mmCIF file of C-alpha atoms in Angstrom:
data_model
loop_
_atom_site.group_PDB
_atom_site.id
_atom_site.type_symbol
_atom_site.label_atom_id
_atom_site.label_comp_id
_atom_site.label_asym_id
_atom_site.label_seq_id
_atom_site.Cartn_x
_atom_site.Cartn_y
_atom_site.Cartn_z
ATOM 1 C CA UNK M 5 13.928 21.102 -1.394
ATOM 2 C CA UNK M 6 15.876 18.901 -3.688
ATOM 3 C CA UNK M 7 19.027 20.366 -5.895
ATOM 4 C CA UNK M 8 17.490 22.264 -8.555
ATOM 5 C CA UNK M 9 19.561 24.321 -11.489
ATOM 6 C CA UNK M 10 18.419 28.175 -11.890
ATOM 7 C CA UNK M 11 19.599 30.414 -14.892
ATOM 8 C CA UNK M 12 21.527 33.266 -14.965
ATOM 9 C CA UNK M 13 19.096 35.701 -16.899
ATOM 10 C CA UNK M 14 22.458 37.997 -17.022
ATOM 11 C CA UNK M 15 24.298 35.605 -19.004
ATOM 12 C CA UNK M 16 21.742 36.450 -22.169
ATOM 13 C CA UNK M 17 22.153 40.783 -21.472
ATOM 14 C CA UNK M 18 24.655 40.583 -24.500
ATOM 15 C CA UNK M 19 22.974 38.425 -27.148
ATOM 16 C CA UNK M 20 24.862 36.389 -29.596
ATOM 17 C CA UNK M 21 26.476 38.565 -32.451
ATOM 18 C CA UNK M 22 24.827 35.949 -34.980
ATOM 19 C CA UNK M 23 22.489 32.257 -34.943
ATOM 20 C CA UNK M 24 25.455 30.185 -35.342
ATOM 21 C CA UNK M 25 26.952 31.580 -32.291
ATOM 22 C CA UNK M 26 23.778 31.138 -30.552
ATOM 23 C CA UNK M 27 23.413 27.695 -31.667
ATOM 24 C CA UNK M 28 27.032 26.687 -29.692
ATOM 25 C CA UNK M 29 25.782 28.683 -26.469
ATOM 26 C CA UNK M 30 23.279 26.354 -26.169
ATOM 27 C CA UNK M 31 24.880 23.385 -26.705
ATOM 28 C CA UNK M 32 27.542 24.225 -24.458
ATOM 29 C CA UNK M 33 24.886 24.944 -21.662
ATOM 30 C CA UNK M 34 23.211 21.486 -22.437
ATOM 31 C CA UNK M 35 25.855 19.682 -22.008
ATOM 32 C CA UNK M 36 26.828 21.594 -18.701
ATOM 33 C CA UNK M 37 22.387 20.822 -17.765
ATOM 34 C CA UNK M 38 23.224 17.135 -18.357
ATOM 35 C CA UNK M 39 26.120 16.240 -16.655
ATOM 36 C CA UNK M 40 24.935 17.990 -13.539
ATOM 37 C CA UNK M 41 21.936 15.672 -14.018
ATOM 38 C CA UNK M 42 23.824 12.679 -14.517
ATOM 39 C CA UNK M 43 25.601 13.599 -11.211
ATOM 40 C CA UNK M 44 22.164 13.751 -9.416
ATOM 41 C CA UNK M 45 20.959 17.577 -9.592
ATOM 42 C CA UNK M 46 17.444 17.176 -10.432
ATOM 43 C CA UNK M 47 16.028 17.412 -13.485
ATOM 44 C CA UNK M 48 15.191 21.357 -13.439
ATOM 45 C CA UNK M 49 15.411 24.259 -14.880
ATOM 46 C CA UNK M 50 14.457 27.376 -12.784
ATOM 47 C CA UNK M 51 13.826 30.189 -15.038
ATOM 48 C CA UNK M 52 12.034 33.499 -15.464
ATOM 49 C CA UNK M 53 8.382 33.435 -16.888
ATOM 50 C CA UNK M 54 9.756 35.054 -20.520
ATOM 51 C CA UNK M 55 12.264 31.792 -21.045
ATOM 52 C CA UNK M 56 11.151 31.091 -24.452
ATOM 53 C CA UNK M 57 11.023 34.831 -25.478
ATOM 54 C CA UNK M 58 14.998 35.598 -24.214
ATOM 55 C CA UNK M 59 16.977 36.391 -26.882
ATOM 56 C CA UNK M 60 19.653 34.242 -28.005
ATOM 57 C CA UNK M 61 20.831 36.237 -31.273
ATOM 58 C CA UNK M 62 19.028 39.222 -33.202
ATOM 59 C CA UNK M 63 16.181 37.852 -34.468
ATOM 60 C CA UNK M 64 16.524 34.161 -32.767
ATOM 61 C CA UNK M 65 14.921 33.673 -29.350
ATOM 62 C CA UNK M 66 14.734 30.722 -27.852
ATOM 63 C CA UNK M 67 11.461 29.896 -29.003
ATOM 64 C CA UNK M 68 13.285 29.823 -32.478
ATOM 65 C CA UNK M 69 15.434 27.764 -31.042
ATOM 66 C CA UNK M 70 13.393 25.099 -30.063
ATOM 67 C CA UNK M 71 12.148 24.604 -33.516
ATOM 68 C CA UNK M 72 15.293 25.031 -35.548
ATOM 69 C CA UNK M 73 15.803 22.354 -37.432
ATOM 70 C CA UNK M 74 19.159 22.570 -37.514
ATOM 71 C CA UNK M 75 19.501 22.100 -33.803
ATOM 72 C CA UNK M 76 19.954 18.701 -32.269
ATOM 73 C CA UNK M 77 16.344 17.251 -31.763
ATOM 74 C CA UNK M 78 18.163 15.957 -28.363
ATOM 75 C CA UNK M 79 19.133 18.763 -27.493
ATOM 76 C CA UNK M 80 15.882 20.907 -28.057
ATOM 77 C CA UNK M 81 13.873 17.893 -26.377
ATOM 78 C CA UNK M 82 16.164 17.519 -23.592
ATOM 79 C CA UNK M 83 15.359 21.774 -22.996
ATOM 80 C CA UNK M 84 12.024 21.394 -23.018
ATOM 81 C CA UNK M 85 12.353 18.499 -20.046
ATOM 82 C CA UNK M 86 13.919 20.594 -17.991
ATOM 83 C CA UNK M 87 11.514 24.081 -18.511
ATOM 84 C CA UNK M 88 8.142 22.949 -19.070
ATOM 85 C CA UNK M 89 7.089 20.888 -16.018
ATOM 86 C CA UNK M 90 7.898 23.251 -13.145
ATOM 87 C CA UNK M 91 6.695 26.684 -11.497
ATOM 88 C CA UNK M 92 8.885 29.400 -13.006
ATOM 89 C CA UNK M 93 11.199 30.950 -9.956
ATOM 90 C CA UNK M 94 9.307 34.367 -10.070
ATOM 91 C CA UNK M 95 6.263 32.779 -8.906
ATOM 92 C CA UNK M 96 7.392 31.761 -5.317
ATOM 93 C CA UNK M 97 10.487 34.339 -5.482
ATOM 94 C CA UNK M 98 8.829 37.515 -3.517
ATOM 95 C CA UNK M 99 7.710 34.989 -0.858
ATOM 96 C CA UNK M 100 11.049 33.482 -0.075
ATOM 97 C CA UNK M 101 12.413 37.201 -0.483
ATOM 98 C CA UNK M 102 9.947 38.434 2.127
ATOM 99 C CA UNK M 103 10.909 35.684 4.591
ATOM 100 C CA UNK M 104 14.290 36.664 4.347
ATOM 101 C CA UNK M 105 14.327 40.313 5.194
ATOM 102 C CA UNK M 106 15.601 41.033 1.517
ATOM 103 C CA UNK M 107 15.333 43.909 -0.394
ATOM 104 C CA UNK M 108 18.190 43.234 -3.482
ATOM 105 C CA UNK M 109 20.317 40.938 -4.875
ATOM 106 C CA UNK M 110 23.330 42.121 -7.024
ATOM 107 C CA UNK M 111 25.954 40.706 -8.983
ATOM 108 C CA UNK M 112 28.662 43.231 -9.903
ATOM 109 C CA UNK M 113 26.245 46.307 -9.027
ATOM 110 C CA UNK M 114 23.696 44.881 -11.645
ATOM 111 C CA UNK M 115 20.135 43.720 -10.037
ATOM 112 C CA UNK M 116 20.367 39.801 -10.275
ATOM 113 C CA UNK M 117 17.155 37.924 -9.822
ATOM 114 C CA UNK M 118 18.230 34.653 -11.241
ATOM 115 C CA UNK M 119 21.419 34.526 -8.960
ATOM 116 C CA UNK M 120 19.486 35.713 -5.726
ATOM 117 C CA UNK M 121 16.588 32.751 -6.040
ATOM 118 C CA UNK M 122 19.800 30.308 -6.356
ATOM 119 C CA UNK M 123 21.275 31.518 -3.397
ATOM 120 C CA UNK M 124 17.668 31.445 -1.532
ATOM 121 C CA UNK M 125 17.174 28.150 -2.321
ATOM 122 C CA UNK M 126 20.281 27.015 -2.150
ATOM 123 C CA UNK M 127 20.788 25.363 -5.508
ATOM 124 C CA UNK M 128 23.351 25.447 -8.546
ATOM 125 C CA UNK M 129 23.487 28.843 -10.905
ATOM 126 C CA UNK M 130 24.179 27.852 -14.559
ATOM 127 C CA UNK M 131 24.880 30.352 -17.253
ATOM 128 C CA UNK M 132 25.193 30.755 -20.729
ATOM 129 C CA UNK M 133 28.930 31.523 -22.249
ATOM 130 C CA UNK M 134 28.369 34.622 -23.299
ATOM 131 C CA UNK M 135 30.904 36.548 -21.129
ATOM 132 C CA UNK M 136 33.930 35.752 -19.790
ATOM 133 C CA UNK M 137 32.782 36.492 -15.778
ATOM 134 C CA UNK M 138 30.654 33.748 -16.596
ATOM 135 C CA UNK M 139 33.668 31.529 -16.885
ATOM 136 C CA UNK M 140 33.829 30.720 -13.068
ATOM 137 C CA UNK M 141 32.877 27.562 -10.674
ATOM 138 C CA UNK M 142 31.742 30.106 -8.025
ATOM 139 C CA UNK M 143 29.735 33.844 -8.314
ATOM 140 C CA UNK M 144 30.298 36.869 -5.498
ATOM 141 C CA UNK M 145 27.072 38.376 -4.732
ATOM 142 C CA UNK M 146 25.994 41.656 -2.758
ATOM 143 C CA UNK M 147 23.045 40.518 -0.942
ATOM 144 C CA UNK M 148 20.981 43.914 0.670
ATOM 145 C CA UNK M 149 19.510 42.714 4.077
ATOM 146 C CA UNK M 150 17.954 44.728 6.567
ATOM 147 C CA UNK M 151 19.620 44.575 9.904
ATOM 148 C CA UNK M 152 18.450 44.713 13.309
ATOM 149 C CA UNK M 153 17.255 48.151 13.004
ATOM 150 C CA UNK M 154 15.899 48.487 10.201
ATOM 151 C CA UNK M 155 18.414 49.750 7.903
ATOM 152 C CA UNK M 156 19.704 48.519 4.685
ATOM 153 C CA UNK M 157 23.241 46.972 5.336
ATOM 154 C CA UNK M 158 24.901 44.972 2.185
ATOM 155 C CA UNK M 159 26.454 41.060 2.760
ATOM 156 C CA UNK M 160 28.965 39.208 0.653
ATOM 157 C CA UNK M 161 27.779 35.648 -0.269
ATOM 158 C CA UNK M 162 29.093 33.216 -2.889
ATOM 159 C CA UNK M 163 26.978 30.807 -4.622
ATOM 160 C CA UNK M 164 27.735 27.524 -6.679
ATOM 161 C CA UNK M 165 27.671 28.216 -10.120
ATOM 162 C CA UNK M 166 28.425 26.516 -13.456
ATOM 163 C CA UNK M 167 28.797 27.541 -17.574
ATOM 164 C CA UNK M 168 31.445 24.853 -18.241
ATOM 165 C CA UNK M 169 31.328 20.816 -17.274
ATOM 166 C CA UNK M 170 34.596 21.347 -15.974
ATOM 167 C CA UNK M 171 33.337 23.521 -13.380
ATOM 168 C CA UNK M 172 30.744 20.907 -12.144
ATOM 169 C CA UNK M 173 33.844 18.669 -11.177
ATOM 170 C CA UNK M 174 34.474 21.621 -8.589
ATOM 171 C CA UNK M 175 31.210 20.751 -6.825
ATOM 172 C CA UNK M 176 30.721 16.877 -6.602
ATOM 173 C CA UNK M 177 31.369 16.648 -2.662
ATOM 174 C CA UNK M 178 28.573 19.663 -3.062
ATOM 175 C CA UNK M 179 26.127 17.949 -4.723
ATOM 176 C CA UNK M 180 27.008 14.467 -3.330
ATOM 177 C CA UNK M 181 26.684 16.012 0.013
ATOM 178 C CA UNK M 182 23.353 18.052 -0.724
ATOM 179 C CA UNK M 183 22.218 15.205 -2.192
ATOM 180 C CA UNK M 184 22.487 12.640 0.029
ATOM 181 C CA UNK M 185 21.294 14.844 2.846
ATOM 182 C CA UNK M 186 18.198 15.801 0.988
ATOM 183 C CA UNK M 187 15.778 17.056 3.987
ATOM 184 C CA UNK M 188 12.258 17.030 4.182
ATOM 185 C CA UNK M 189 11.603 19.325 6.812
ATOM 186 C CA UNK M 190 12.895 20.350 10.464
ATOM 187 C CA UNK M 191 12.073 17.173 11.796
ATOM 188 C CA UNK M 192 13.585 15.106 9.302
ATOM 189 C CA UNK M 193 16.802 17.283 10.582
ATOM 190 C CA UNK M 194 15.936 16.081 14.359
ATOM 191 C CA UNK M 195 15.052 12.720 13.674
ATOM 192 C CA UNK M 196 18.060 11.839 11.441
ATOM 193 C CA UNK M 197 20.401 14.568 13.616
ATOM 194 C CA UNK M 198 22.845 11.437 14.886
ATOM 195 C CA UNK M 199 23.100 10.189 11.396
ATOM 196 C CA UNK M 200 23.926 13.624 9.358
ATOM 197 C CA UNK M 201 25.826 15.273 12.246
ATOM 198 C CA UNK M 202 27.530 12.982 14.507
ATOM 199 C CA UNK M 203 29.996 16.012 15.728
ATOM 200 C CA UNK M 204 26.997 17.840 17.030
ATOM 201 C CA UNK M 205 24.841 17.501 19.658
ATOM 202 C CA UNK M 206 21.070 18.904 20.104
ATOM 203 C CA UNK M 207 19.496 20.309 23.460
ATOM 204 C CA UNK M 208 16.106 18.720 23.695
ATOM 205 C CA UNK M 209 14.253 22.141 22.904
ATOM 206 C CA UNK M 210 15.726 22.926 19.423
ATOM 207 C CA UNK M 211 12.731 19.486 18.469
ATOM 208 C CA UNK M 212 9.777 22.042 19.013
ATOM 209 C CA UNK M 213 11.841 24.583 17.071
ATOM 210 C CA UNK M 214 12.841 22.552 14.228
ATOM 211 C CA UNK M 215 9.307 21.672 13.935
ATOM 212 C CA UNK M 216 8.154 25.108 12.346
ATOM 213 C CA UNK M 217 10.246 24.199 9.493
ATOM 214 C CA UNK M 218 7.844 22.467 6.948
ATOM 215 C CA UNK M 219 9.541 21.158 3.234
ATOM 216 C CA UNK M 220 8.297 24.545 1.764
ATOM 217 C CA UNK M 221 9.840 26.678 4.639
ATOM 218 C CA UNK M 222 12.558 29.011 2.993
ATOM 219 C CA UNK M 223 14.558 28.833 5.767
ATOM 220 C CA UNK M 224 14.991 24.760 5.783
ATOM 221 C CA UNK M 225 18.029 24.678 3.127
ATOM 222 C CA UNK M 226 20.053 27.779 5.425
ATOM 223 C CA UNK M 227 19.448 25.751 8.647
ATOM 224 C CA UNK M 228 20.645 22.077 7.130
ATOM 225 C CA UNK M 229 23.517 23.689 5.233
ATOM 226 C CA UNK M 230 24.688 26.073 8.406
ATOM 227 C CA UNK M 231 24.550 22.673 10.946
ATOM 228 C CA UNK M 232 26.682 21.127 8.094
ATOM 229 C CA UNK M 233 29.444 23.435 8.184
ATOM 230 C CA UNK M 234 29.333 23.110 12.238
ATOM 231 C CA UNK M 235 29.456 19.124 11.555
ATOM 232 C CA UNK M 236 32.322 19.781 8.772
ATOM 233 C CA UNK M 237 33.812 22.303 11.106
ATOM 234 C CA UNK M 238 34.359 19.135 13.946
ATOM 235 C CA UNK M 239 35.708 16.828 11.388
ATOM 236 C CA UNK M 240 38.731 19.992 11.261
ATOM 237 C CA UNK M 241 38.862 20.626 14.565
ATOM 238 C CA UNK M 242 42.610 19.535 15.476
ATOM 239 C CA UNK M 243 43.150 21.433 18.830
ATOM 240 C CA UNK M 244 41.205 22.785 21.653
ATOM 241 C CA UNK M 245 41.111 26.811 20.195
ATOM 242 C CA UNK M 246 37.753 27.313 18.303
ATOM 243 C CA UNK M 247 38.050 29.565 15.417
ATOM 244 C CA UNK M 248 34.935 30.685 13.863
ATOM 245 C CA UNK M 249 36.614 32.247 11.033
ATOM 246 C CA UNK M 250 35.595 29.520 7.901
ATOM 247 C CA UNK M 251 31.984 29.383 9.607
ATOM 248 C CA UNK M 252 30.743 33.238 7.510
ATOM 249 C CA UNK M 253 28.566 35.275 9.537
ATOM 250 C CA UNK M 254 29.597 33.700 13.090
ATOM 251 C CA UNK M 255 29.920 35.981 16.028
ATOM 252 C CA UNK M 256 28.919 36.107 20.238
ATOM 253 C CA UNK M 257 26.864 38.335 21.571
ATOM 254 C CA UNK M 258 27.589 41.170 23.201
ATOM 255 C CA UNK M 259 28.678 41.797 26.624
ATOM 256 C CA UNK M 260 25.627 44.410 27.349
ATOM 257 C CA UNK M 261 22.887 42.026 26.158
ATOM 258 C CA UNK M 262 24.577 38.925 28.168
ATOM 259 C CA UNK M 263 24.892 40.930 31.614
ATOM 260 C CA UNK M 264 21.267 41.663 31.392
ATOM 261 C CA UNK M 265 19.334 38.912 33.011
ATOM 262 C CA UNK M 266 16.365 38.837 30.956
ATOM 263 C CA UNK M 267 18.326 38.707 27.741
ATOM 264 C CA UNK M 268 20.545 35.740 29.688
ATOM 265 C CA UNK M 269 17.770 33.910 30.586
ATOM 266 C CA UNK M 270 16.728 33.390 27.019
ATOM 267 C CA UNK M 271 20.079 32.003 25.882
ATOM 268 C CA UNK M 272 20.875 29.529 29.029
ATOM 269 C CA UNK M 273 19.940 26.370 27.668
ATOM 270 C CA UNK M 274 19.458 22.526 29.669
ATOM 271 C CA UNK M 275 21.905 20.887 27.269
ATOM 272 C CA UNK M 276 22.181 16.754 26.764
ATOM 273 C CA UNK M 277 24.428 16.290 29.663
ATOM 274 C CA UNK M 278 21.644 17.810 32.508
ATOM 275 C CA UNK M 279 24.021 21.245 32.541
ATOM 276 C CA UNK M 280 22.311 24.551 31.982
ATOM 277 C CA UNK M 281 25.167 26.684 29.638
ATOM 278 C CA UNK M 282 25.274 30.300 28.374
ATOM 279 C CA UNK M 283 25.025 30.529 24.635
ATOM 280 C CA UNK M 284 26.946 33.243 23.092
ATOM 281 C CA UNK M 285 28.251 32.143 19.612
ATOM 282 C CA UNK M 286 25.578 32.151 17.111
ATOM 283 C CA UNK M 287 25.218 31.830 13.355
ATOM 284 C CA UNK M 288 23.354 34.340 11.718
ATOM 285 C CA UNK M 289 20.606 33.615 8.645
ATOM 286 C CA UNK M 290 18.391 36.623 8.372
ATOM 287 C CA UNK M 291 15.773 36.747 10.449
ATOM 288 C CA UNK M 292 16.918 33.423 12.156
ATOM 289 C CA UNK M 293 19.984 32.513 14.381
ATOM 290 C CA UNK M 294 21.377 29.132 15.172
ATOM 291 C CA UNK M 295 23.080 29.294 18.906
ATOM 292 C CA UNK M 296 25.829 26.928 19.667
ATOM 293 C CA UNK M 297 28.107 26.244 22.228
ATOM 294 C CA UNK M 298 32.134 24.740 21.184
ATOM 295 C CA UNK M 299 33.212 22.262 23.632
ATOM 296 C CA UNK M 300 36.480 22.887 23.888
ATOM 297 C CA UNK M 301 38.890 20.774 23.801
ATOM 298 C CA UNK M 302 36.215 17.975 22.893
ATOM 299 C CA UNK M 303 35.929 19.289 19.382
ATOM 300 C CA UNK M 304 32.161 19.043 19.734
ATOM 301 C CA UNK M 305 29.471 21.465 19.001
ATOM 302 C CA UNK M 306 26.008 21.793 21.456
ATOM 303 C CA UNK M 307 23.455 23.642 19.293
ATOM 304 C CA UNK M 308 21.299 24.958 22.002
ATOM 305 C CA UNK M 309 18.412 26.880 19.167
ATOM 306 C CA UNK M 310 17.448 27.542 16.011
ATOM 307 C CA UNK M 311 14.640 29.994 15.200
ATOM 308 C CA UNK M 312 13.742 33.846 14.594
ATOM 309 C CA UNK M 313 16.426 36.242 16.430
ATOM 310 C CA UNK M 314 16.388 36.921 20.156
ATOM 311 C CA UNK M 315 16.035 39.835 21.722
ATOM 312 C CA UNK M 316 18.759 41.854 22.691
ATOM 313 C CA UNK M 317 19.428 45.477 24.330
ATOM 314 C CA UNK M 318 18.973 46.783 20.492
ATOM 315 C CA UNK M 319 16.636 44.310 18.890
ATOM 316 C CA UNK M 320 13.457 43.840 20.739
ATOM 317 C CA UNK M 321 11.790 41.214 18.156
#
């Protein structure tokens, strides 16, 4: 999926005391919309299906907006680019959610449905000025998962995010990164694997699991952007200790699952150099687990699968 912008529906809970005030809230987030564009975000606005009835000001939605005549023209055409050409986010929102095990998506203890489709699709959260926690470059989020099983277990996650231009300049690697590694589906990842992540290296069956991963798959943008922070990881890597610390939910598996046979069978792997290797590290996304092995003191990563999480002496798939 390409870069897309989604609003913050919480950055309109406290309307505008009055129009004028209004008026500058837009302005300031259209000029936030198009320098994100000019820095290659695509040209979209992911919104809720009641865009042009939020509020702006008492009495002033943005419907009256986009016929004020005291507004820009630019500006109001520019809006209407940007909203009226693509599939509001609740209409493929509870699909993605369902894929991901998720059952809530908060931003300081307040339900956040805006937020949680940015961080699902893995794109840039833009708000309106309205509030000074708005005022950031990055958002904390409390993402409710369930875990292995079945219960309801909260996650930290932070998410790109955007009210100011200045806080675009924090993400141009971001975007110039996401952009330039724009994916079309798990194959695209295998087929272009040397090129995007020369510090990694592939066993030969992750290519039939990278294959379920179609361009509408909502687990495509979690996979590429997981084997990127391996790949950045390498480019780090000064010494032969590997820390998994700046990799987020990172851990090996446990020492009851591994002495099991059965559950060792399924993570030895035939990797590129004709060895068969444990895997114990893995990177957890949902449902889904990427398994890698560090090559120590090489400073190279073996990712020996990707795909829906193994079993284990708890977890029986």
């Amino acid at each position: 999926m390409d870069l897309e912008m989604v609003l913050n529906e919480l950055s309109l809970r406290s309307p505008a005391y009055d129009i004028p005030t209004a008026r500058q809230w837009m302005s300031e987030l259209i000029q936030t919309l198009r320098e994100a564009t000019k820095s290659g975000v695509q040209r979209v606005l992911r919104t809720s299906d009641e865009i042009n009835l939020l509020i702006l000001a008492p009495d002033y939605s943005i419907v009256r907006w986009r016929n004020d005549p005291e507004v820009d023209l630019e500006e109001r055409r520019f809006f209407k680019t940007l909203t009226q050409k693509y599939p509001v986010w609740t209409d493929v929102a509870e699909n993605i959610k369902d894929s991901f095990d998720l059952s809530d998506v908060f931003h300081e203890d307040e339900r956040a449905k805006g937020l949680g489709f940015a961080f699902l699709i893995d794109g840039l959260a833009v708000s309106f000025q309205s509030e000074s926690k708005w005022n950031s470059h990055h958002l904390e989020l409390k993402i409710q998962r369930l875990d292995e099983e079945g219960e309801l277990i909260d996650e930290i996650e932070e998410i790109k995010h955007a009210s100011r231009v200045n806080h675009l300049f924090e993400h141009t690697e971001w975007i110039k990164q996401r952009i330039e590694t724009n994916i079309k589906n798990g194959l695209d990842i295998w087929n272009r694997r040397e090129e995007l992540f020369p510090n990694l290296s592939f066993c030969e069956c992750v290519e039939e699991q990278l294959q379920s991963l179609n361009d509408k798959h909502p687990m495509l943008q979690l996979v590429k952007s997981r084997l990127l922070k391996l790949e950045n990881y390498c480019k780090n890597w000064s010494d032969g200790t590997f820390e998994s610390n700046s990799l987020g939910k990172t851990s090996q598996e446990s020492q009851i699952t591994l002495q099991n046979p059965k559950y060792q069978n399924e993570r030895t792997f035939l990797c590129p150099d004709g060895q068969d290797r444990l895997f114990s590290w893995h990177m957890k996304l949902s449902r889904w687990r990427i398994y890698f092995f560090p090559q120590s003191p090489r400073q190279k990563i073996i990712i020996g699968y990707i795909g829906l999480h193994l079993r284990t002496v708890k977890y029986y798939n």
